[in-house]
Amino acid sequence: MADVLPLVEARLRTALGEPDARAAVTFLGTDRIEVLRFSGGAAGEQIVRYATLGMSARPMADPTAALADPIEGPRAELVLSVRAGVADTDKVLRPLAVLAASPQVEGLVVAPGASLDVGDPLWPGAPFTSVLVAEPGGLVEDLDLDEPLDPVRFLPLLPMTPNEAAWKRVHGAQALRERWLTGGTDLRDPLRKSVSLD
């Protein structure tokens, strides 16, 4: 079902413009995952966005299922938005590819509200080793595919500090989002400090 990917890339280009860089990563026993970088943005907004391409080639399978369905099941790609020029965020390409390969490697179904942890800083000097998966539909609209295929959802990733990730495990994703909102947290700041969790 690799013919899904040209449609996915076309949707990304429509929403985010032309990518100015791309990198491919292949892990043993998995399909190739590409990460595209989009440096455009609204006037005066210096935001760089990274989007995976390849995760949606196959549906994500329920890890408890005896056999993965090759046709039906949720499909997704990941999108990360950060402020440009503040940190060496281009090093996030490999961690993003690792996260995008996790459904194939670990049998995960990545969905809004989930935490994904790479175990190392997302880029050099980053105070984050994990991300919160946010609700799709804002930046890049879902891509409807022909029946019986599920639509491809473009899931935003919000970097979390270790303290935030631990707090989220106890209190839940919605409570953490409310803390961020109340604290006026700039979730695109690649060097931001943890929100107050007292």
mmCIF file of C-alpha atoms in Angstrom:
data_model
loop_
_atom_site.group_PDB
_atom_site.id
_atom_site.type_symbol
_atom_site.label_atom_id
_atom_site.label_comp_id
_atom_site.label_asym_id
_atom_site.label_seq_id
_atom_site.Cartn_x
_atom_site.Cartn_y
_atom_site.Cartn_z
ATOM 1 C CA MET A 1 0.000 0.000 0.000
ATOM 2 C CA ALA A 2 2.979 2.311 -0.568
ATOM 3 C CA ASP A 3 0.832 4.317 -3.036
ATOM 4 C CA VAL A 4 -0.668 6.070 0.007
ATOM 5 C CA LEU A 5 2.581 8.002 0.515
ATOM 6 C CA PRO A 6 2.445 10.259 -2.588
ATOM 7 C CA LEU A 7 -1.027 11.391 -1.450
ATOM 8 C CA VAL A 8 0.319 12.020 2.057
ATOM 9 C CA GLU A 9 3.241 14.049 0.730
ATOM 10 C CA ALA A 10 0.893 16.068 -1.494
ATOM 11 C CA ARG A 11 -1.287 16.875 1.546
ATOM 12 C CA LEU A 12 1.787 17.978 3.531
ATOM 13 C CA ARG A 13 2.928 20.238 0.660
ATOM 14 C CA THR A 14 -0.549 21.766 0.373
ATOM 15 C CA ALA A 15 -0.638 22.543 4.101
ATOM 16 C CA LEU A 16 3.001 23.437 4.788
ATOM 17 C CA GLY A 17 4.554 24.451 1.444
ATOM 18 C CA GLU A 18 7.608 22.958 -0.212
ATOM 19 C CA PRO A 19 9.995 21.006 2.038
ATOM 20 C CA ASP A 20 13.507 22.470 2.063
ATOM 21 C CA ALA A 21 15.179 19.286 3.326
ATOM 22 C CA ARG A 22 14.427 15.608 3.747
ATOM 23 C CA ALA A 23 16.189 12.661 5.308
ATOM 24 C CA ALA A 24 15.460 8.947 5.163
ATOM 25 C CA VAL A 25 16.032 6.395 7.899
ATOM 26 C CA THR A 26 15.563 2.640 7.607
ATOM 27 C CA PHE A 27 15.510 0.411 10.662
ATOM 28 C CA LEU A 28 16.090 -3.330 10.423
ATOM 29 C CA GLY A 29 12.848 -5.071 9.516
ATOM 30 C CA THR A 30 10.850 -1.887 8.885
ATOM 31 C CA ASP A 31 9.820 0.240 5.954
ATOM 32 C CA ARG A 32 11.791 3.369 5.174
ATOM 33 C CA ILE A 33 10.721 6.471 7.091
ATOM 34 C CA GLU A 34 11.420 9.927 5.704
ATOM 35 C CA VAL A 35 11.358 13.172 7.669
ATOM 36 C CA LEU A 36 10.605 16.360 5.729
ATOM 37 C CA ARG A 37 11.540 19.825 6.971
ATOM 38 C CA PHE A 38 9.378 22.839 6.170
ATOM 39 C CA SER A 39 10.898 26.210 7.035
ATOM 40 C CA GLY A 40 8.129 28.451 5.767
ATOM 41 C CA GLY A 41 5.674 30.176 8.069
ATOM 42 C CA ALA A 42 3.375 33.122 8.402
ATOM 43 C CA ALA A 43 4.859 36.585 8.075
ATOM 44 C CA GLY A 44 7.256 37.222 10.937
ATOM 45 C CA GLU A 45 6.750 33.701 12.283
ATOM 46 C CA GLN A 46 10.022 31.775 12.239
ATOM 47 C CA ILE A 47 8.738 28.246 12.771
ATOM 48 C CA VAL A 48 10.308 25.109 11.377
ATOM 49 C CA ARG A 49 8.120 22.044 11.021
ATOM 50 C CA TYR A 50 9.224 18.441 10.723
ATOM 51 C CA ALA A 51 6.816 15.853 9.303
ATOM 52 C CA THR A 52 7.277 12.112 8.966
ATOM 53 C CA LEU A 53 6.477 10.321 5.725
ATOM 54 C CA GLY A 54 6.188 6.531 5.727
ATOM 55 C CA MET A 55 4.427 5.744 8.997
ATOM 56 C CA SER A 56 1.048 5.771 7.209
ATOM 57 C CA ALA A 57 2.079 3.271 4.506
ATOM 58 C CA ARG A 58 0.589 0.536 6.704
ATOM 59 C CA PRO A 59 -2.225 0.691 9.238
ATOM 60 C CA MET A 60 -1.250 0.543 12.902
ATOM 61 C CA ALA A 61 -2.245 -2.765 14.448
ATOM 62 C CA ASP A 62 -3.675 -3.436 17.880
ATOM 63 C CA PRO A 63 -0.794 -5.061 19.774
ATOM 64 C CA THR A 64 -3.222 -7.633 21.253
ATOM 65 C CA ALA A 65 -4.404 -8.795 17.806
ATOM 66 C CA ALA A 66 -3.117 -12.197 16.715
ATOM 67 C CA LEU A 67 -2.665 -11.012 13.126
ATOM 68 C CA ALA A 68 -2.161 -7.477 11.808
ATOM 69 C CA ASP A 69 -4.787 -6.375 9.277
ATOM 70 C CA PRO A 70 -2.907 -5.174 6.157
ATOM 71 C CA ILE A 71 -5.806 -2.947 5.041
ATOM 72 C CA GLU A 72 -7.930 -1.623 7.900
ATOM 73 C CA GLY A 73 -6.681 0.233 10.940
ATOM 74 C CA PRO A 74 -5.615 3.735 11.943
ATOM 75 C CA ARG A 75 -2.940 5.509 9.878
ATOM 76 C CA ALA A 76 -0.939 8.530 10.936
ATOM 77 C CA GLU A 77 2.088 10.729 10.377
ATOM 78 C CA LEU A 78 3.794 12.909 12.992
ATOM 79 C CA VAL A 79 4.342 16.684 12.848
ATOM 80 C CA LEU A 80 6.641 18.674 15.151
ATOM 81 C CA SER A 81 6.708 22.511 15.126
ATOM 82 C CA VAL A 82 9.495 24.471 16.846
ATOM 83 C CA ARG A 83 10.860 27.992 16.777
ATOM 84 C CA ALA A 84 13.694 28.277 14.258
ATOM 85 C CA GLY A 85 17.232 29.438 14.970
ATOM 86 C CA VAL A 86 17.188 28.826 18.725
ATOM 87 C CA ALA A 87 18.632 25.301 18.888
ATOM 88 C CA ASP A 88 20.039 22.631 16.560
ATOM 89 C CA THR A 89 16.599 21.095 16.056
ATOM 90 C CA ASP A 90 17.553 19.438 12.741
ATOM 91 C CA LYS A 91 19.063 16.658 14.863
ATOM 92 C CA VAL A 92 15.460 15.662 15.703
ATOM 93 C CA LEU A 93 15.234 13.821 12.368
ATOM 94 C CA ARG A 94 16.403 10.455 13.714
ATOM 95 C CA PRO A 95 14.333 10.562 16.944
ATOM 96 C CA LEU A 96 11.259 11.442 14.861
ATOM 97 C CA ALA A 97 11.936 8.526 12.514
ATOM 98 C CA VAL A 98 12.284 6.231 15.557
ATOM 99 C CA LEU A 99 8.879 7.388 16.819
ATOM 100 C CA ALA A 100 7.326 6.953 13.373
ATOM 101 C CA ALA A 101 8.711 3.399 13.144
ATOM 102 C CA SER A 102 7.393 2.441 16.604
ATOM 103 C CA PRO A 103 4.062 1.038 15.299
ATOM 104 C CA GLN A 104 6.000 -1.414 13.104
ATOM 105 C CA VAL A 105 8.756 -2.142 15.624
ATOM 106 C CA GLU A 106 6.767 -2.277 18.870
ATOM 107 C CA GLY A 107 3.214 -2.826 17.661
ATOM 108 C CA LEU A 108 2.064 0.515 19.083
ATOM 109 C CA VAL A 109 -1.067 2.367 18.035
ATOM 110 C CA VAL A 110 -0.114 6.046 18.280
ATOM 111 C CA ALA A 111 -3.139 8.149 19.238
ATOM 112 C CA PRO A 112 -3.881 11.579 20.765
ATOM 113 C CA GLY A 113 -3.080 11.709 24.471
ATOM 114 C CA ALA A 114 -0.259 9.159 24.214
ATOM 115 C CA SER A 115 3.284 9.801 25.418
ATOM 116 C CA LEU A 116 6.208 8.718 23.241
ATOM 117 C CA ASP A 117 9.700 8.612 24.742
ATOM 118 C CA VAL A 118 12.976 8.333 22.826
ATOM 119 C CA GLY A 119 15.118 8.075 25.961
ATOM 120 C CA ASP A 120 17.573 10.759 24.828
ATOM 121 C CA PRO A 121 17.260 14.510 24.202
ATOM 122 C CA LEU A 122 15.248 15.186 21.049
ATOM 123 C CA TRP A 123 18.132 17.401 19.823
ATOM 124 C CA PRO A 124 21.434 18.558 21.389
ATOM 125 C CA GLY A 125 20.759 20.474 24.595
ATOM 126 C CA ALA A 126 17.018 19.788 24.457
ATOM 127 C CA PRO A 127 15.286 19.600 27.849
ATOM 128 C CA PHE A 128 12.894 17.026 26.320
ATOM 129 C CA THR A 129 13.174 13.266 25.806
ATOM 130 C CA SER A 130 9.495 12.621 25.117
ATOM 131 C CA VAL A 131 6.482 14.102 23.366
ATOM 132 C CA LEU A 132 2.752 14.296 23.978
ATOM 133 C CA VAL A 133 0.642 13.339 20.951
ATOM 134 C CA ALA A 134 -1.934 16.087 20.380
ATOM 135 C CA GLU A 135 -5.258 16.116 18.531
ATOM 136 C CA PRO A 136 -5.035 16.179 14.705
ATOM 137 C CA GLY A 137 -6.851 18.427 12.270
ATOM 138 C CA GLY A 138 -5.444 21.848 13.088
ATOM 139 C CA LEU A 139 -2.328 22.329 11.002
ATOM 140 C CA VAL A 140 -2.768 19.542 8.435
ATOM 141 C CA GLU A 141 -6.242 18.181 7.715
ATOM 142 C CA ASP A 142 -6.886 14.446 7.765
ATOM 143 C CA LEU A 143 -6.383 12.759 4.403
ATOM 144 C CA ASP A 144 -9.342 10.606 3.388
ATOM 145 C CA LEU A 145 -8.426 7.443 1.492
ATOM 146 C CA ASP A 146 -10.596 5.140 -0.604
ATOM 147 C CA GLU A 147 -12.746 2.665 1.335
ATOM 148 C CA PRO A 148 -12.036 0.510 3.268
ATOM 149 C CA LEU A 149 -8.850 2.367 4.242
ATOM 150 C CA ASP A 150 -8.906 4.592 7.311
ATOM 151 C CA PRO A 151 -7.954 8.264 6.799
ATOM 152 C CA VAL A 152 -4.400 9.390 7.489
ATOM 153 C CA ARG A 153 -4.278 11.666 10.553
ATOM 154 C CA PHE A 154 -1.441 14.153 11.016
ATOM 155 C CA LEU A 155 -0.650 14.100 14.726
ATOM 156 C CA PRO A 156 1.088 17.140 16.259
ATOM 157 C CA LEU A 157 3.833 16.352 18.784
ATOM 158 C CA LEU A 158 4.339 18.549 21.869
ATOM 159 C CA PRO A 159 7.760 18.118 23.543
ATOM 160 C CA MET A 160 7.607 17.306 27.276
ATOM 161 C CA THR A 161 10.282 17.683 29.938
ATOM 162 C CA PRO A 162 10.848 14.584 32.134
ATOM 163 C CA ASN A 163 8.963 16.295 34.988
ATOM 164 C CA GLU A 164 6.005 17.048 32.715
ATOM 165 C CA ALA A 165 5.993 13.481 31.373
ATOM 166 C CA ALA A 166 5.979 12.059 34.924
ATOM 167 C CA TRP A 167 3.198 14.478 35.971
ATOM 168 C CA LYS A 168 1.165 13.563 32.881
ATOM 169 C CA ARG A 169 1.386 9.840 33.749
ATOM 170 C CA VAL A 170 -0.318 10.603 37.071
ATOM 171 C CA HIS A 171 -2.771 13.361 36.102
ATOM 172 C CA GLY A 172 -3.409 12.730 32.397
ATOM 173 C CA ALA A 173 -2.842 14.550 29.113
ATOM 174 C CA GLN A 174 -5.748 16.992 29.498
ATOM 175 C CA ALA A 175 -4.517 18.176 32.896
ATOM 176 C CA LEU A 176 -1.033 18.812 31.474
ATOM 177 C CA ARG A 177 -2.463 20.744 28.524
ATOM 178 C CA GLU A 178 -4.422 22.886 30.991
ATOM 179 C CA ARG A 179 -1.219 23.590 32.969
ATOM 180 C CA TRP A 180 0.513 24.658 29.767
ATOM 181 C CA LEU A 181 -2.403 26.920 28.861
ATOM 182 C CA THR A 182 -2.637 28.462 32.337
ATOM 183 C CA GLY A 183 1.128 29.020 32.437
ATOM 184 C CA GLY A 184 1.198 30.639 28.986
ATOM 185 C CA THR A 185 3.748 28.006 27.899
ATOM 186 C CA ASP A 186 5.344 28.509 24.484
ATOM 187 C CA LEU A 187 5.285 24.889 23.330
ATOM 188 C CA ARG A 188 7.346 25.799 20.248
ATOM 189 C CA ASP A 189 10.297 27.074 22.297
ATOM 190 C CA PRO A 190 12.983 24.394 21.831
ATOM 191 C CA LEU A 191 14.746 25.414 25.061
ATOM 192 C CA ARG A 192 11.746 26.135 27.297
ATOM 193 C CA LYS A 193 11.688 25.210 30.981
ATOM 194 C CA SER A 194 9.140 22.882 32.556
ATOM 195 C CA VAL A 195 5.796 24.448 33.418
ATOM 196 C CA SER A 196 5.085 24.879 37.147
ATOM 197 C CA LEU A 197 3.554 21.621 38.389
ATOM 198 C CA ASP A 198 3.058 22.484 42.076
#
